[in-house]
Amino acid sequence: MSEAQPLVEAVDSLADRFRSMPQSRLLGAVPGHPSRAAAALALASRLAAVAQAAEGGPVREFPDAGAFAVGDQLSVAGHDLAAALAALPDDAEVALPEALGAPAPAAAVLAGALAEVNATAALCG
């Protein structure tokens, strides 16, 4: 695959923001989620599910380790996805989990993941 570095950089930036947020902000509600931490956990869970699909494995449940761990969880999930996509050609089909859509080329999956990270960053800003 071409370049997964923009995804890594976006995930790292957002993960760092979550790691430095005070509890009051982490637990503050945002549209569509009971808290910023819940929004980040939902993103991390989606990124992990896509990474597992890109690797050809079954999608496993993503744990909730609490609001203070969500930055680390986001970082791990994002890096896993970037590594999984980097190992594929741009046009390789990624069989996404049904809940996340139809199979898509790796390049489109990468672009979608980056868009989701940016949208969560804007939502939780």
Short mmCIF file of N, CA and C in Angstrom, two decimals:
data_model
loop_
_atom_site.label_atom_id
_atom_site.label_comp_id
_atom_site.label_asym_id
_atom_site.label_seq_id
_atom_site.Cartn_x
_atom_site.Cartn_y
_atom_site.Cartn_z
N MET A 1 0.85 -1.18 0.00
CA MET A 1 0.00 0.00 0.00
C MET A 1 0.88 1.22 0.00
N SER A 2 0.34 2.27 -0.53
CA SER A 2 1.10 3.51 -0.55
C SER A 2 1.41 3.97 0.86
N GLU A 3 0.99 5.07 1.26
CA GLU A 3 1.44 5.67 2.49
C GLU A 3 0.38 5.68 3.58
N ALA A 4 0.66 4.97 4.67
CA ALA A 4 -0.26 4.96 5.81
C ALA A 4 0.17 5.97 6.87
N GLN A 5 1.25 6.70 6.60
CA GLN A 5 1.78 7.64 7.60
C GLN A 5 0.79 8.72 8.00
N PRO A 6 -0.01 9.29 7.09
CA PRO A 6 -0.99 10.29 7.54
C PRO A 6 -1.97 9.73 8.58
N LEU A 7 -2.35 8.46 8.45
CA LEU A 7 -3.22 7.85 9.45
C LEU A 7 -2.49 7.75 10.79
N VAL A 8 -1.25 7.30 10.77
CA VAL A 8 -0.47 7.17 12.00
C VAL A 8 -0.35 8.53 12.68
N GLU A 9 -0.04 9.56 11.92
CA GLU A 9 0.13 10.90 12.50
C GLU A 9 -1.18 11.43 13.08
N ALA A 10 -2.28 11.23 12.37
CA ALA A 10 -3.59 11.70 12.88
C ALA A 10 -3.98 10.95 14.14
N VAL A 11 -3.76 9.64 14.15
CA VAL A 11 -4.09 8.84 15.33
C VAL A 11 -3.22 9.25 16.52
N ASP A 12 -1.92 9.43 16.27
CA ASP A 12 -1.02 9.83 17.35
C ASP A 12 -1.42 11.17 17.95
N SER A 13 -1.77 12.11 17.08
CA SER A 13 -2.17 13.43 17.55
C SER A 13 -3.44 13.35 18.40
N LEU A 14 -4.43 12.61 17.92
CA LEU A 14 -5.68 12.48 18.67
C LEU A 14 -5.47 11.70 19.95
N ALA A 15 -4.68 10.64 19.90
CA ALA A 15 -4.40 9.86 21.11
C ALA A 15 -3.72 10.72 22.16
N ASP A 16 -2.77 11.55 21.75
CA ASP A 16 -2.10 12.44 22.69
C ASP A 16 -3.07 13.43 23.32
N ARG A 17 -4.02 13.91 22.53
CA ARG A 17 -5.03 14.82 23.09
C ARG A 17 -5.84 14.12 24.17
N PHE A 18 -6.22 12.87 23.91
CA PHE A 18 -7.00 12.14 24.91
C PHE A 18 -6.17 11.82 26.15
N ARG A 19 -4.91 11.54 25.98
CA ARG A 19 -4.04 11.22 27.12
C ARG A 19 -3.88 12.44 28.05
N SER A 20 -3.97 13.63 27.48
CA SER A 20 -3.76 14.83 28.28
C SER A 20 -5.05 15.50 28.75
N MET A 21 -6.19 14.96 28.38
CA MET A 21 -7.46 15.57 28.79
C MET A 21 -7.74 15.34 30.26
N PRO A 22 -8.25 16.36 30.93
CA PRO A 22 -8.68 16.15 32.32
C PRO A 22 -9.95 15.29 32.35
N GLN A 23 -10.18 14.71 33.48
CA GLN A 23 -11.34 13.81 33.64
C GLN A 23 -12.64 14.50 33.25
N SER A 24 -12.81 15.74 33.64
CA SER A 24 -14.07 16.44 33.34
C SER A 24 -14.30 16.53 31.84
N ARG A 25 -13.25 16.72 31.09
CA ARG A 25 -13.39 16.81 29.63
C ARG A 25 -13.57 15.43 29.00
N LEU A 26 -12.82 14.44 29.48
CA LEU A 26 -12.97 13.07 28.98
C LEU A 26 -14.40 12.58 29.13
N LEU A 27 -15.00 12.91 30.26
CA LEU A 27 -16.34 12.40 30.57
C LEU A 27 -17.45 13.32 30.08
N GLY A 28 -17.09 14.45 29.47
CA GLY A 28 -18.09 15.36 28.94
C GLY A 28 -18.75 14.80 27.69
N ALA A 29 -20.04 14.96 27.58
CA ALA A 29 -20.81 14.43 26.45
C ALA A 29 -20.49 15.21 25.18
N VAL A 30 -20.57 14.49 24.06
CA VAL A 30 -20.47 15.08 22.73
C VAL A 30 -21.61 14.50 21.91
N PRO A 31 -22.03 15.18 20.85
CA PRO A 31 -23.16 14.68 20.05
C PRO A 31 -22.96 13.22 19.61
N GLY A 32 -23.96 12.40 19.95
CA GLY A 32 -23.93 11.00 19.55
C GLY A 32 -23.24 10.07 20.52
N HIS A 33 -22.61 10.61 21.56
CA HIS A 33 -21.87 9.79 22.51
C HIS A 33 -22.06 10.35 23.92
N PRO A 34 -22.10 9.47 24.91
CA PRO A 34 -22.27 9.95 26.28
C PRO A 34 -21.04 10.68 26.82
N SER A 35 -19.88 10.50 26.16
CA SER A 35 -18.66 11.19 26.59
C SER A 35 -17.65 11.21 25.44
N ARG A 36 -16.64 12.08 25.59
CA ARG A 36 -15.55 12.10 24.61
C ARG A 36 -14.82 10.76 24.62
N ALA A 37 -14.65 10.20 25.82
CA ALA A 37 -13.97 8.91 25.93
C ALA A 37 -14.76 7.83 25.19
N ALA A 38 -16.08 7.86 25.26
CA ALA A 38 -16.91 6.89 24.55
C ALA A 38 -16.77 7.06 23.04
N ALA A 39 -16.67 8.30 22.58
CA ALA A 39 -16.48 8.55 21.15
C ALA A 39 -15.14 7.99 20.69
N ALA A 40 -14.10 8.20 21.48
CA ALA A 40 -12.78 7.67 21.14
C ALA A 40 -12.77 6.15 21.18
N LEU A 41 -13.45 5.56 22.15
CA LEU A 41 -13.51 4.11 22.25
C LEU A 41 -14.26 3.53 21.05
N ALA A 42 -15.32 4.18 20.61
CA ALA A 42 -16.05 3.71 19.43
C ALA A 42 -15.15 3.77 18.20
N LEU A 43 -14.37 4.84 18.06
CA LEU A 43 -13.43 4.95 16.95
C LEU A 43 -12.38 3.85 17.03
N ALA A 44 -11.78 3.67 18.19
CA ALA A 44 -10.76 2.64 18.36
C ALA A 44 -11.31 1.26 18.03
N SER A 45 -12.53 1.01 18.45
CA SER A 45 -13.17 -0.28 18.17
C SER A 45 -13.35 -0.49 16.67
N ARG A 46 -13.78 0.55 15.96
CA ARG A 46 -13.94 0.44 14.50
C ARG A 46 -12.60 0.24 13.80
N LEU A 47 -11.59 0.99 14.23
CA LEU A 47 -10.27 0.84 13.63
C LEU A 47 -9.72 -0.57 13.86
N ALA A 48 -9.93 -1.09 15.06
CA ALA A 48 -9.47 -2.45 15.37
C ALA A 48 -10.21 -3.49 14.53
N ALA A 49 -11.51 -3.31 14.36
CA ALA A 49 -12.29 -4.26 13.56
C ALA A 49 -11.83 -4.26 12.10
N VAL A 50 -11.54 -3.08 11.57
CA VAL A 50 -11.06 -2.99 10.19
C VAL A 50 -9.67 -3.60 10.08
N ALA A 51 -8.81 -3.37 11.06
CA ALA A 51 -7.47 -3.97 11.05
C ALA A 51 -7.56 -5.49 11.06
N GLN A 52 -8.43 -6.02 11.89
CA GLN A 52 -8.60 -7.48 11.95
C GLN A 52 -9.11 -8.01 10.62
N ALA A 53 -10.01 -7.29 10.00
CA ALA A 53 -10.53 -7.71 8.68
C ALA A 53 -9.42 -7.65 7.63
N ALA A 54 -8.61 -6.58 7.66
CA ALA A 54 -7.53 -6.44 6.69
C ALA A 54 -6.50 -7.55 6.84
N GLU A 55 -6.35 -8.05 8.06
CA GLU A 55 -5.41 -9.15 8.31
C GLU A 55 -6.03 -10.50 8.01
N GLY A 56 -7.33 -10.51 7.69
CA GLY A 56 -8.01 -11.76 7.36
C GLY A 56 -8.47 -12.57 8.56
N GLY A 57 -8.44 -11.97 9.71
CA GLY A 57 -8.85 -12.69 10.92
C GLY A 57 -10.26 -12.36 11.33
N PRO A 58 -10.76 -13.09 12.32
CA PRO A 58 -12.10 -12.78 12.83
C PRO A 58 -12.09 -11.49 13.64
N VAL A 59 -13.20 -10.80 13.64
CA VAL A 59 -13.32 -9.58 14.44
C VAL A 59 -13.64 -9.99 15.87
N ARG A 60 -12.80 -9.52 16.78
CA ARG A 60 -12.99 -9.82 18.19
C ARG A 60 -13.50 -8.59 18.92
N GLU A 61 -14.14 -8.81 20.04
CA GLU A 61 -14.68 -7.70 20.83
C GLU A 61 -13.55 -6.82 21.33
N PHE A 62 -13.75 -5.52 21.25
CA PHE A 62 -12.76 -4.56 21.71
C PHE A 62 -13.10 -4.19 23.16
N PRO A 63 -12.15 -4.31 24.07
CA PRO A 63 -12.45 -4.06 25.49
C PRO A 63 -12.56 -2.58 25.82
N ASP A 64 -13.33 -2.29 26.84
CA ASP A 64 -13.42 -0.94 27.38
C ASP A 64 -12.54 -0.93 28.63
N ALA A 65 -11.37 -0.31 28.53
CA ALA A 65 -10.43 -0.28 29.65
C ALA A 65 -10.59 0.99 30.49
N GLY A 66 -11.61 1.78 30.21
CA GLY A 66 -11.86 2.98 31.00
C GLY A 66 -11.42 4.25 30.29
N ALA A 67 -11.95 5.34 30.75
CA ALA A 67 -11.73 6.63 30.11
C ALA A 67 -10.26 7.02 30.05
N PHE A 68 -9.49 6.69 31.07
CA PHE A 68 -8.10 7.11 31.09
C PHE A 68 -7.19 6.28 30.19
N ALA A 69 -7.68 5.17 29.68
CA ALA A 69 -6.89 4.31 28.79
C ALA A 69 -7.24 4.51 27.32
N VAL A 70 -8.26 5.30 27.03
CA VAL A 70 -8.76 5.40 25.67
C VAL A 70 -7.74 5.97 24.69
N GLY A 71 -6.88 6.85 25.13
CA GLY A 71 -5.84 7.37 24.24
C GLY A 71 -4.89 6.26 23.81
N ASP A 72 -4.50 5.42 24.74
CA ASP A 72 -3.61 4.30 24.42
C ASP A 72 -4.32 3.29 23.53
N GLN A 73 -5.59 3.03 23.81
CA GLN A 73 -6.34 2.08 22.98
C GLN A 73 -6.48 2.61 21.55
N LEU A 74 -6.72 3.88 21.41
CA LEU A 74 -6.83 4.50 20.10
C LEU A 74 -5.50 4.39 19.35
N SER A 75 -4.42 4.64 20.03
CA SER A 75 -3.10 4.56 19.41
C SER A 75 -2.81 3.14 18.91
N VAL A 76 -3.05 2.16 19.75
CA VAL A 76 -2.78 0.77 19.37
C VAL A 76 -3.64 0.36 18.17
N ALA A 77 -4.93 0.67 18.23
CA ALA A 77 -5.83 0.28 17.14
C ALA A 77 -5.44 0.97 15.83
N GLY A 78 -5.11 2.25 15.90
CA GLY A 78 -4.72 2.98 14.70
C GLY A 78 -3.42 2.48 14.11
N HIS A 79 -2.45 2.19 14.94
CA HIS A 79 -1.17 1.66 14.45
C HIS A 79 -1.35 0.27 13.87
N ASP A 80 -2.19 -0.55 14.50
CA ASP A 80 -2.46 -1.89 13.96
C ASP A 80 -3.09 -1.79 12.57
N LEU A 81 -4.04 -0.87 12.41
CA LEU A 81 -4.68 -0.71 11.11
C LEU A 81 -3.68 -0.22 10.07
N ALA A 82 -2.87 0.76 10.43
CA ALA A 82 -1.87 1.27 9.49
C ALA A 82 -0.92 0.16 9.05
N ALA A 83 -0.48 -0.66 9.97
CA ALA A 83 0.43 -1.76 9.63
C ALA A 83 -0.26 -2.79 8.74
N ALA A 84 -1.51 -3.11 9.06
CA ALA A 84 -2.25 -4.09 8.26
C ALA A 84 -2.44 -3.58 6.83
N LEU A 85 -2.79 -2.31 6.68
CA LEU A 85 -3.01 -1.75 5.35
C LEU A 85 -1.70 -1.57 4.59
N ALA A 86 -0.62 -1.24 5.29
CA ALA A 86 0.67 -1.05 4.64
C ALA A 86 1.16 -2.34 4.00
N ALA A 87 0.71 -3.47 4.51
CA ALA A 87 1.13 -4.77 3.98
C ALA A 87 0.34 -5.18 2.73
N LEU A 88 -0.65 -4.40 2.36
CA LEU A 88 -1.51 -4.74 1.22
C LEU A 88 -1.26 -3.81 0.03
N PRO A 89 -1.48 -4.32 -1.18
CA PRO A 89 -1.47 -3.41 -2.34
C PRO A 89 -2.67 -2.47 -2.25
N ASP A 90 -2.56 -1.29 -2.86
CA ASP A 90 -3.64 -0.30 -2.83
C ASP A 90 -4.98 -0.85 -3.28
N ASP A 91 -4.96 -1.73 -4.28
CA ASP A 91 -6.21 -2.22 -4.85
C ASP A 91 -6.69 -3.53 -4.21
N ALA A 92 -6.00 -4.02 -3.19
CA ALA A 92 -6.43 -5.25 -2.52
C ALA A 92 -7.79 -5.02 -1.85
N GLU A 93 -8.69 -5.95 -2.03
CA GLU A 93 -10.02 -5.85 -1.39
C GLU A 93 -9.91 -6.21 0.08
N VAL A 94 -10.47 -5.36 0.92
CA VAL A 94 -10.55 -5.63 2.35
C VAL A 94 -11.99 -6.00 2.64
N ALA A 95 -12.18 -7.22 3.12
CA ALA A 95 -13.53 -7.70 3.43
C ALA A 95 -13.94 -7.14 4.78
N LEU A 96 -14.55 -5.97 4.76
CA LEU A 96 -14.95 -5.29 6.00
C LEU A 96 -16.05 -6.06 6.70
N PRO A 97 -16.09 -5.96 8.03
CA PRO A 97 -17.22 -6.55 8.75
C PRO A 97 -18.53 -5.95 8.25
N GLU A 98 -19.57 -6.75 8.23
CA GLU A 98 -20.86 -6.32 7.66
C GLU A 98 -21.33 -4.98 8.22
N ALA A 99 -21.14 -4.78 9.51
CA ALA A 99 -21.60 -3.54 10.14
C ALA A 99 -20.84 -2.31 9.63
N LEU A 100 -19.67 -2.52 9.02
CA LEU A 100 -18.85 -1.40 8.58
C LEU A 100 -18.90 -1.17 7.07
N GLY A 101 -19.67 -1.98 6.37
CA GLY A 101 -19.84 -1.74 4.94
C GLY A 101 -19.38 -2.89 4.08
N ALA A 102 -19.45 -2.66 2.79
CA ALA A 102 -19.08 -3.67 1.80
C ALA A 102 -17.56 -3.73 1.66
N PRO A 103 -17.05 -4.82 1.08
CA PRO A 103 -15.61 -4.88 0.82
C PRO A 103 -15.17 -3.65 0.03
N ALA A 104 -13.95 -3.21 0.31
CA ALA A 104 -13.43 -2.01 -0.34
C ALA A 104 -11.93 -2.16 -0.57
N PRO A 105 -11.40 -1.45 -1.56
CA PRO A 105 -9.95 -1.47 -1.79
C PRO A 105 -9.21 -0.88 -0.58
N ALA A 106 -8.01 -1.38 -0.34
CA ALA A 106 -7.22 -0.94 0.82
C ALA A 106 -7.04 0.58 0.84
N ALA A 107 -6.81 1.18 -0.32
CA ALA A 107 -6.63 2.64 -0.37
C ALA A 107 -7.88 3.37 0.10
N ALA A 108 -9.05 2.87 -0.25
CA ALA A 108 -10.30 3.50 0.19
C ALA A 108 -10.52 3.28 1.68
N VAL A 109 -10.12 2.11 2.18
CA VAL A 109 -10.23 1.83 3.61
C VAL A 109 -9.33 2.79 4.39
N LEU A 110 -8.13 3.01 3.90
CA LEU A 110 -7.21 3.95 4.54
C LEU A 110 -7.79 5.36 4.56
N ALA A 111 -8.32 5.80 3.42
CA ALA A 111 -8.91 7.14 3.35
C ALA A 111 -10.10 7.26 4.29
N GLY A 112 -10.93 6.22 4.38
CA GLY A 112 -12.07 6.24 5.28
C GLY A 112 -11.66 6.29 6.74
N ALA A 113 -10.63 5.53 7.08
CA ALA A 113 -10.14 5.53 8.47
C ALA A 113 -9.60 6.90 8.85
N LEU A 114 -8.85 7.51 7.94
CA LEU A 114 -8.31 8.85 8.20
C LEU A 114 -9.45 9.85 8.38
N ALA A 115 -10.47 9.75 7.56
CA ALA A 115 -11.62 10.65 7.68
C ALA A 115 -12.33 10.46 9.03
N GLU A 116 -12.44 9.21 9.48
CA GLU A 116 -13.08 8.95 10.78
C GLU A 116 -12.27 9.53 11.93
N VAL A 117 -10.95 9.40 11.86
CA VAL A 117 -10.09 9.96 12.90
C VAL A 117 -10.26 11.48 12.92
N ASN A 118 -10.24 12.09 11.76
CA ASN A 118 -10.39 13.55 11.69
C ASN A 118 -11.76 14.00 12.18
N ALA A 119 -12.80 13.24 11.87
CA ALA A 119 -14.15 13.59 12.32
C ALA A 119 -14.25 13.48 13.84
N THR A 120 -13.65 12.46 14.41
CA THR A 120 -13.68 12.31 15.87
C THR A 120 -12.87 13.42 16.53
N ALA A 121 -11.76 13.80 15.91
CA ALA A 121 -10.96 14.91 16.45
C ALA A 121 -11.78 16.20 16.47
N ALA A 122 -12.52 16.45 15.40
CA ALA A 122 -13.36 17.65 15.34
C ALA A 122 -14.51 17.57 16.35
N LEU A 123 -15.10 16.40 16.48
CA LEU A 123 -16.21 16.21 17.41
C LEU A 123 -15.78 16.44 18.86
N CYS A 124 -14.59 15.96 19.17
CA CYS A 124 -14.13 15.99 20.57
C CYS A 124 -13.26 17.19 20.90
N GLY A 125 -13.10 18.09 19.92
CA GLY A 125 -12.22 19.25 20.07
C GLY A 125 -12.48 20.13 21.19
#
